[in-house]
Amino acid sequence: MTKLILSERAARIGIAPNAAAKARAQALAASGRTVVELTSGEPDFDTPDWIKQAAIAALAAGETKYTAQAGTLELRNAISDKLARENGLTYPAAQIIAGNGGKHVIYNAFAATLRSGDEVIVPAPFWQSFPAMVAINDGTPVQIAGLREDGYKLTPARLEAAITPRTRWLILNSPSNPSGAVYGADELTGLAAVLRRHPHVWILLDEIYEHIRFDDGSREHWLTLAPDLADRTLIVNGGSKPFAMTGWRIGYGAGPVELIRAMTIVQSQSTSAPSSIGQAALAAALRGDQRFVRESVQAYRERRDLLLDALADIKGLRCIAPQGAFFAFVDCSALIGSTTANGRHILSDTDFVEYLLYDHGLAVVDGTSFGMPDHFRLSFVAERGALVEGARRLATAVVGLTRRNAVARGSETLFTEAV
């Protein structure tokens, strides 16, 4: 059999680490072990029935053909109305594209704009697919580690230091996956001031967790704070997180006409437009009752608080209370260098995550895959019972470690902190 030779692009990347973590947990469960699975990055709620009914109605009406490459006018107008109503922004349909999920929209943007050697600033901790999508499109991801004392957020000084003549994009994800960090108005204004000095840098705003926020701070949009940057900003959003529509694969982008046109060309020669049925469903979701969003956010808030209360009793871990999204990003640096009961050394966060899975049946995702070693991510899109049991297993696992260098690495008791 002739050996398959992969392209350089395919060789640059691997499967998404969170998907790999989930697969390991499922394999362990299939072997007969009981596993508490807290790796998920999708809502555990079902898509609301009224959104499903909109899709069924579209099917019944025969809306089963190809649509315009950028998406139906119905959906793009619904997106335009949403941006005006909720964000105070003006984007006509010509400046909007629908894609097969927000991820696809981001991919299209990079495919349409990156040239070999172009740099994309990716603040860490980051969603794992950001650097991979840059690399597969011939770009160079430039990772900037966020500091815990800054709430894992990018600061103006660190942004300024990272920009070079090759910088093409800055990615901002707020609320953040995995940290739950939310940028406030003052922080965004500070970043905007830096970007005004570098007109060659574009801004990609990943706002998929826009509505999943627990803080009472300002919700003023980036482009109402810095409207002069609209001509080099791409907004990315979708139905996956607010409406529990991950499997529908429907998202959207809004930006300058020239960029949207280029992204549409790329899309036309790859996937073509997204599903006509998914487009009808998202249009209905954006125009319909938003009570589901409010109720799900309240449920996430209660789960977050439950998890944080449990974490606060475990020595050797630290966690800043997430202000949004549905993850807790936990600092486990005090445990690195520990030894398990069977003599295995915990030399990294990946070792700790494997220990949790194989010794205690708790599945989480390592921080290294998010660009932040000595951390791990816990998802709280799970029922209360699973969260309680997951926290119990985590506490048992930590107690079972012998920490020879705990004092050197920091041995303070975990307390959740607000930054």
CSV table of C-alpha atoms in Angstrom, one decimal, residues 51-401:
chain,number,residue,atom,x,y,z
A,51,ILE,CA,-36.6,27.0,17.4
A,52,LYS,CA,-37.0,23.4,16.3
A,53,GLN,CA,-40.5,24.3,15.1
A,54,ALA,CA,-39.1,27.0,13.0
A,55,ALA,CA,-36.8,24.5,11.3
A,56,ILE,CA,-39.7,22.1,10.8
A,57,ALA,CA,-41.8,24.9,9.3
A,58,ALA,CA,-38.9,25.7,6.9
A,59,LEU,CA,-38.8,22.0,5.8
A,60,ALA,CA,-42.5,21.9,5.3
A,61,ALA,CA,-42.3,25.1,3.2
A,62,GLY,CA,-39.7,23.5,0.9
A,63,GLU,CA,-36.8,25.6,2.1
A,64,THR,CA,-34.4,22.8,1.2
A,65,LYS,CA,-32.4,24.3,-1.7
A,66,TYR,CA,-29.1,26.1,-2.0
A,67,THR,CA,-29.1,29.5,-0.5
A,68,ALA,CA,-27.0,32.6,-1.4
A,69,GLN,CA,-23.4,31.9,-0.6
A,70,ALA,CA,-23.3,34.4,2.3
A,71,GLY,CA,-26.6,33.1,3.7
A,72,THR,CA,-30.3,33.9,3.2
A,73,LEU,CA,-31.4,37.5,3.3
A,74,GLU,CA,-33.9,36.6,6.0
A,75,LEU,CA,-31.1,35.4,8.3
A,76,ARG,CA,-28.7,38.3,7.5
A,77,ASN,CA,-31.4,40.8,8.2
A,78,ALA,CA,-32.2,39.0,11.5
A,79,ILE,CA,-28.5,39.3,12.4
A,80,SER,CA,-28.5,43.0,11.4
A,81,ASP,CA,-31.5,43.6,13.6
A,82,LYS,CA,-29.9,41.8,16.5
A,83,LEU,CA,-26.7,43.8,16.2
A,84,ALA,CA,-28.7,47.1,16.2
A,85,ARG,CA,-31.0,46.1,19.0
A,86,GLU,CA,-28.6,44.5,21.4
A,87,ASN,CA,-25.3,46.1,20.5
A,88,GLY,CA,-26.1,49.5,19.0
A,89,LEU,CA,-24.3,48.7,15.8
A,90,THR,CA,-25.3,49.2,12.2
A,91,TYR,CA,-24.5,46.3,9.8
A,92,PRO,CA,-26.5,45.9,6.6
A,93,ALA,CA,-26.9,42.5,5.1
A,94,ALA,CA,-24.0,43.1,2.7
A,95,GLN,CA,-21.7,43.2,5.7
A,96,ILE,CA,-22.8,39.9,7.1
A,97,ILE,CA,-22.0,36.3,6.3
A,98,ALA,CA,-23.5,33.1,7.7
A,99,GLY,CA,-21.2,30.1,8.2
A,100,ASN,CA,-21.2,26.5,9.4
A,101,GLY,CA,-20.7,27.7,13.0
A,102,GLY,CA,-18.6,30.6,14.4
A,103,LYS,CA,-15.5,28.4,14.0
A,104,HIS,CA,-16.1,28.2,10.3
A,105,VAL,CA,-16.5,32.0,10.0
A,106,ILE,CA,-13.1,32.4,11.8
A,107,TYR,CA,-11.5,29.9,9.4
A,108,ASN,CA,-12.9,31.7,6.4
A,109,ALA,CA,-11.5,35.0,7.7
A,110,PHE,CA,-8.0,33.6,8.1
A,111,ALA,CA,-8.2,31.8,4.7
A,112,ALA,CA,-9.2,35.0,3.0
A,113,THR,CA,-6.6,37.3,4.6
A,114,LEU,CA,-3.5,35.4,5.8
A,115,ARG,CA,-0.3,35.1,3.8
A,116,SER,CA,2.7,33.0,4.7
A,117,GLY,CA,4.5,34.6,7.7
A,118,ASP,CA,1.6,36.8,8.7
A,119,GLU,CA,1.3,36.9,12.5
A,120,VAL,CA,-1.9,36.6,14.6
A,121,ILE,CA,-1.8,37.6,18.2
A,122,VAL,CA,-3.5,34.9,20.3
A,123,PRO,CA,-3.8,35.9,24.0
A,124,ALA,CA,-3.5,32.9,26.3
A,125,PRO,CA,-5.3,31.2,27.8
A,126,PHE,CA,-7.0,30.7,24.4
A,127,TRP,CA,-9.6,28.5,22.7
A,128,GLN,CA,-7.5,25.6,21.4
A,129,SER,CA,-8.6,26.0,17.8
A,130,PHE,CA,-7.4,29.6,17.4
A,131,PRO,CA,-3.7,28.8,16.8
A,132,ALA,CA,-4.5,25.8,14.7
A,133,MET,CA,-6.7,27.7,12.4
A,134,VAL,CA,-4.0,30.3,12.0
A,135,ALA,CA,-1.3,27.7,11.3
A,136,ILE,CA,-3.4,25.8,8.8
A,137,ASN,CA,-3.9,29.0,6.8
A,138,ASP,CA,-0.1,29.7,6.6
A,139,GLY,CA,-0.1,32.2,9.5
A,140,THR,CA,2.1,32.3,12.6
A,141,PRO,CA,0.2,32.3,15.9
A,142,VAL,CA,1.9,34.6,18.4
A,143,GLN,CA,0.9,33.5,21.9
A,144,ILE,CA,0.9,36.1,24.7
A,145,ALA,CA,0.5,34.5,28.2
A,146,GLY,CA,-2.0,36.3,30.3
A,147,LEU,CA,-1.0,36.9,33.9
A,148,ARG,CA,-3.1,35.6,36.8
A,149,GLU,CA,-2.9,39.0,38.5
A,150,ASP,CA,-4.4,40.6,35.3
A,151,GLY,CA,-7.3,38.1,35.4
A,152,TYR,CA,-5.8,36.2,32.4
A,153,LYS,CA,-6.5,39.3,30.2
A,154,LEU,CA,-4.4,41.0,27.6
A,155,THR,CA,-3.0,44.3,28.8
A,156,PRO,CA,-2.2,47.3,26.5
A,157,ALA,CA,1.5,47.1,27.4
A,158,ARG,CA,1.7,43.4,26.5
A,159,LEU,CA,-0.2,44.0,23.3
A,160,GLU,CA,2.1,46.8,22.3
A,161,ALA,CA,5.1,44.6,22.9
A,162,ALA,CA,3.7,41.8,20.7
A,163,ILE,CA,2.9,43.9,17.6
A,164,THR,CA,5.3,43.7,14.7
A,165,PRO,CA,5.1,44.8,11.0
A,166,ARG,CA,4.0,41.2,10.3
A,167,THR,CA,1.0,41.3,12.7
A,168,ARG,CA,-2.2,40.9,10.7
A,169,TRP,CA,-4.8,40.1,13.4
A,170,LEU,CA,-5.5,40.3,17.1
A,171,ILE,CA,-8.0,37.8,18.5
A,172,LEU,CA,-10.2,38.9,21.4
A,173,ASN,CA,-12.5,36.4,23.0
A,174,SER,CA,-14.8,37.9,25.7
A,175,PRO,CA,-16.2,36.2,27.7
A,176,SER,CA,-13.2,33.8,27.4
A,177,ASN,CA,-13.0,30.1,26.9
A,178,PRO,CA,-11.3,28.8,29.0
A,179,SER,CA,-10.9,31.4,31.8
A,180,GLY,CA,-14.3,33.1,31.8
A,181,ALA,CA,-12.6,36.5,31.8
A,182,VAL,CA,-14.6,39.4,30.6
A,183,TYR,CA,-13.0,42.6,29.3
A,184,GLY,CA,-14.5,45.8,30.9
A,185,ALA,CA,-15.0,49.1,29.1
A,186,ASP,CA,-11.7,50.6,30.5
A,187,GLU,CA,-9.7,47.6,29.4
A,188,LEU,CA,-11.1,47.6,25.9
A,189,THR,CA,-10.5,51.3,25.6
A,190,GLY,CA,-6.9,50.8,26.6
A,191,LEU,CA,-6.4,48.1,23.9
A,192,ALA,CA,-8.1,50.3,21.3
A,193,ALA,CA,-5.6,53.1,22.1
A,194,VAL,CA,-2.8,50.7,21.2
A,195,LEU,CA,-4.4,49.5,18.0
A,196,ARG,CA,-4.9,53.0,16.8
A,197,ARG,CA,-1.1,53.3,16.6
A,198,HIS,CA,-1.0,50.2,14.4
A,199,PRO,CA,-3.5,50.6,11.6
A,200,HIS,CA,-2.2,47.4,9.9
A,201,VAL,CA,-3.7,45.2,12.7
A,202,TRP,CA,-7.2,43.8,12.3
A,203,ILE,CA,-9.3,42.7,15.3
A,204,LEU,CA,-11.3,39.5,15.4
A,205,LEU,CA,-14.0,39.6,18.2
A,206,ASP,CA,-15.1,36.1,19.2
A,207,GLU,CA,-18.4,36.9,21.0
A,208,ILE,CA,-20.0,33.4,21.1
A,209,TYR,CA,-20.4,33.6,24.9
A,210,GLU,CA,-21.7,37.2,24.7
A,211,HIS,CA,-24.9,36.5,26.7
A,212,ILE,CA,-23.4,34.1,29.2
A,213,ARG,CA,-22.2,36.6,31.8
A,214,PHE,CA,-22.4,36.7,35.6
A,215,ASP,CA,-21.0,40.1,36.4
A,216,ASP,CA,-22.9,43.4,36.6
A,217,GLY,CA,-20.3,45.4,34.8
A,218,SER,CA,-20.6,47.5,31.7
A,219,ARG,CA,-21.7,45.6,28.6
A,220,GLU,CA,-20.8,48.3,26.2
A,221,HIS,CA,-19.6,46.9,22.9
A,222,TRP,CA,-16.1,47.2,21.6
A,223,LEU,CA,-17.3,49.2,18.6
A,224,THR,CA,-19.4,51.7,20.6
A,225,LEU,CA,-16.2,52.4,22.6
A,226,ALA,CA,-14.0,52.5,19.5
A,227,PRO,CA,-16.2,53.1,16.4
A,228,ASP,CA,-13.2,54.3,14.4
A,229,LEU,CA,-11.9,50.7,14.4
A,230,ALA,CA,-15.0,49.2,12.7
A,231,ASP,CA,-13.3,49.3,9.3
A,232,ARG,CA,-10.9,46.6,10.5
A,233,THR,CA,-13.0,44.6,13.0
A,234,LEU,CA,-14.7,41.3,12.4
A,235,ILE,CA,-17.5,40.3,14.9
A,236,VAL,CA,-18.0,36.5,15.2
A,237,ASN,CA,-21.0,35.0,16.9
A,238,GLY,CA,-23.6,32.2,16.4
A,239,GLY,CA,-26.4,30.1,17.8
A,240,SER,CA,-24.3,27.4,19.5
A,241,LYS,CA,-23.9,28.7,23.0
A,242,PRO,CA,-26.8,31.1,23.6
A,243,PHE,CA,-29.5,28.8,22.0
A,244,ALA,CA,-27.9,25.4,22.6
A,245,MET,CA,-27.5,24.9,18.9
A,246,THR,CA,-24.0,23.3,18.7
A,247,GLY,CA,-25.1,20.5,16.4
A,248,TRP,CA,-26.9,22.8,14.0
A,249,ARG,CA,-23.6,24.3,12.9
A,250,ILE,CA,-24.7,27.8,12.3
A,251,GLY,CA,-22.8,31.0,13.1
A,252,TYR,CA,-22.2,34.4,11.5
A,253,GLY,CA,-19.7,37.2,11.0
A,254,ALA,CA,-20.1,40.9,10.6
A,255,GLY,CA,-17.4,43.2,9.2
A,256,PRO,CA,-16.3,45.5,6.4
A,257,VAL,CA,-17.8,44.8,3.0
A,258,GLU,CA,-14.5,43.9,1.4
A,259,LEU,CA,-13.6,41.4,4.0
A,260,ILE,CA,-17.1,39.8,4.0
A,261,ARG,CA,-16.9,39.6,0.2
A,262,ALA,CA,-13.6,37.8,0.3
A,263,MET,CA,-14.8,35.4,3.0
A,264,THR,CA,-17.9,34.6,0.9
A,265,ILE,CA,-15.7,33.7,-2.1
A,266,VAL,CA,-13.7,31.3,0.1
A,267,GLN,CA,-16.9,29.8,1.4
A,268,SER,CA,-18.3,29.4,-2.1
A,269,GLN,CA,-15.4,27.2,-3.1
A,270,SER,CA,-15.3,25.1,0.1
A,271,THR,CA,-18.6,24.3,1.9
A,272,SER,CA,-20.9,26.7,0.1
A,273,ALA,CA,-23.6,28.3,2.3
A,274,PRO,CA,-24.7,26.6,5.5
A,275,SER,CA,-27.8,24.5,5.8
A,276,SER,CA,-30.9,26.3,4.7
A,277,ILE,CA,-32.8,24.7,7.7
A,278,GLY,CA,-30.1,25.8,10.2
A,279,GLN,CA,-30.4,29.3,8.8
A,280,ALA,CA,-34.1,29.4,9.2
A,281,ALA,CA,-33.7,28.2,12.8
A,282,LEU,CA,-31.2,30.8,13.7
A,283,ALA,CA,-33.2,33.6,12.2
A,284,ALA,CA,-36.1,32.5,14.4
A,285,ALA,CA,-33.9,32.3,17.4
A,286,LEU,CA,-32.5,35.8,17.0
A,287,ARG,CA,-36.0,37.3,16.5
A,288,GLY,CA,-37.8,35.3,19.1
A,289,ASP,CA,-38.3,35.2,22.9
A,290,GLN,CA,-34.9,35.4,24.7
A,291,ARG,CA,-36.2,33.9,27.9
A,292,PHE,CA,-34.4,30.6,27.3
A,293,VAL,CA,-31.1,32.5,27.2
A,294,ARG,CA,-31.8,34.3,30.5
A,295,GLU,CA,-32.9,31.1,32.2
A,296,SER,CA,-29.9,29.1,31.0
A,297,VAL,CA,-27.5,31.8,32.2
A,298,GLN,CA,-29.1,31.7,35.7
A,299,ALA,CA,-28.6,27.9,35.7
A,300,TYR,CA,-25.0,28.3,34.8
A,301,ARG,CA,-24.6,30.9,37.5
A,302,GLU,CA,-25.9,28.5,40.1
A,303,ARG,CA,-23.7,25.7,38.9
A,304,ARG,CA,-20.7,28.0,38.9
A,305,ASP,CA,-21.3,29.1,42.4
A,306,LEU,CA,-21.7,25.4,43.5
A,307,LEU,CA,-18.4,24.5,41.9
A,308,LEU,CA,-16.5,27.4,43.3
A,309,ASP,CA,-17.8,26.7,46.8
A,310,ALA,CA,-16.5,23.2,46.5
A,311,LEU,CA,-13.1,24.2,45.1
A,312,ALA,CA,-12.6,26.7,47.9
A,313,ASP,CA,-12.2,23.8,50.3
A,314,ILE,CA,-9.4,22.1,48.4
A,315,LYS,CA,-5.9,23.1,49.4
A,316,GLY,CA,-3.3,23.5,46.6
A,317,LEU,CA,-5.7,24.8,43.9
A,318,ARG,CA,-6.6,28.4,43.0
A,319,CYS,CA,-9.3,29.7,40.8
A,320,ILE,CA,-10.4,33.2,39.8
A,321,ALA,CA,-14.2,33.3,39.7
A,322,PRO,CA,-15.3,33.2,36.0
A,323,GLN,CA,-17.3,36.3,35.0
A,324,GLY,CA,-18.7,34.6,31.9
A,325,ALA,CA,-18.9,31.4,29.7
A,326,PHE,CA,-19.3,28.1,31.5
A,327,PHE,CA,-15.8,27.0,32.6
A,328,ALA,CA,-13.6,27.3,35.7
A,329,PHE,CA,-9.9,27.6,34.9
A,330,VAL,CA,-8.0,26.2,37.9
A,331,ASP,CA,-4.3,26.9,38.8
A,332,CYS,CA,-2.7,23.6,39.9
A,333,SER,CA,0.9,24.9,40.0
A,334,ALA,CA,1.2,24.0,43.7
A,335,LEU,CA,0.6,20.3,42.9
A,336,ILE,CA,3.3,20.0,40.2
A,337,GLY,CA,6.2,17.9,41.6
A,338,SER,CA,3.8,15.8,43.8
A,339,THR,CA,3.7,12.0,43.9
A,340,THR,CA,0.7,9.8,43.7
A,341,ALA,CA,0.0,7.0,46.1
A,342,ASN,CA,1.4,4.5,43.6
A,343,GLY,CA,4.6,6.4,43.2
A,344,ARG,CA,4.0,8.2,39.9
A,345,HIS,CA,5.3,11.8,39.7
A,346,ILE,CA,3.1,14.7,38.7
A,347,LEU,CA,5.5,16.8,36.6
A,348,SER,CA,2.9,18.8,34.6
A,349,ASP,CA,-0.7,19.7,34.3
A,350,THR,CA,-1.1,17.0,31.7
A,351,ASP,CA,0.2,14.5,34.2
A,352,PHE,CA,-2.3,15.8,36.8
A,353,VAL,CA,-5.2,15.6,34.3
A,354,GLU,CA,-4.3,12.0,33.4
A,355,TYR,CA,-4.1,11.2,37.1
A,356,LEU,CA,-7.6,12.6,37.7
A,357,LEU,CA,-9.0,10.5,34.8
A,358,TYR,CA,-7.3,7.1,35.2
A,359,ASP,CA,-7.0,7.1,39.0
A,360,HIS,CA,-10.2,8.9,40.0
A,361,GLY,CA,-12.5,8.8,37.0
A,362,LEU,CA,-12.7,12.6,36.6
A,363,ALA,CA,-12.3,14.0,33.1
A,364,VAL,CA,-11.1,17.6,32.7
A,365,VAL,CA,-8.9,19.4,30.1
A,366,ASP,CA,-5.3,20.3,30.6
A,367,GLY,CA,-4.2,23.9,30.7
A,368,THR,CA,-1.2,23.4,28.4
A,369,SER,CA,-3.6,22.9,25.5
A,370,PHE,CA,-5.0,26.3,26.2
A,371,GLY,CA,-1.5,27.8,26.2
A,372,MET,CA,-1.4,28.0,30.0
A,373,PRO,CA,0.6,25.2,31.7
A,374,ASP,CA,0.0,24.4,35.4
A,375,HIS,CA,-3.8,24.8,35.0
A,376,PHE,CA,-6.8,22.7,34.0
A,377,ARG,CA,-10.3,23.5,32.8
A,378,LEU,CA,-13.5,22.3,34.5
A,379,SER,CA,-16.8,22.7,32.6
A,380,PHE,CA,-19.9,23.3,34.6
A,381,VAL,CA,-22.4,22.4,31.8
A,382,ALA,CA,-23.4,19.4,33.8
A,383,GLU,CA,-26.1,18.4,36.2
A,384,ARG,CA,-25.7,19.4,39.9
A,385,GLY,CA,-25.1,15.8,40.9
A,386,ALA,CA,-22.2,15.4,38.4
A,387,LEU,CA,-20.6,18.7,39.7
A,388,VAL,CA,-20.9,17.6,43.3
A,389,GLU,CA,-19.4,14.2,42.5
A,390,GLY,CA,-16.7,15.7,40.3
A,391,ALA,CA,-15.7,18.1,43.1
A,392,ARG,CA,-15.6,15.2,45.5
A,393,ARG,CA,-13.3,13.2,43.3
A,394,LEU,CA,-11.1,16.2,42.7
A,395,ALA,CA,-10.7,16.7,46.5
A,396,THR,CA,-9.9,13.0,47.0
A,397,ALA,CA,-7.3,13.1,44.2
A,398,VAL,CA,-5.6,16.2,45.7
A,399,VAL,CA,-5.5,14.7,49.2
A,400,GLY,CA,-4.0,11.5,47.8
A,401,LEU,CA,-0.9,13.4,46.6
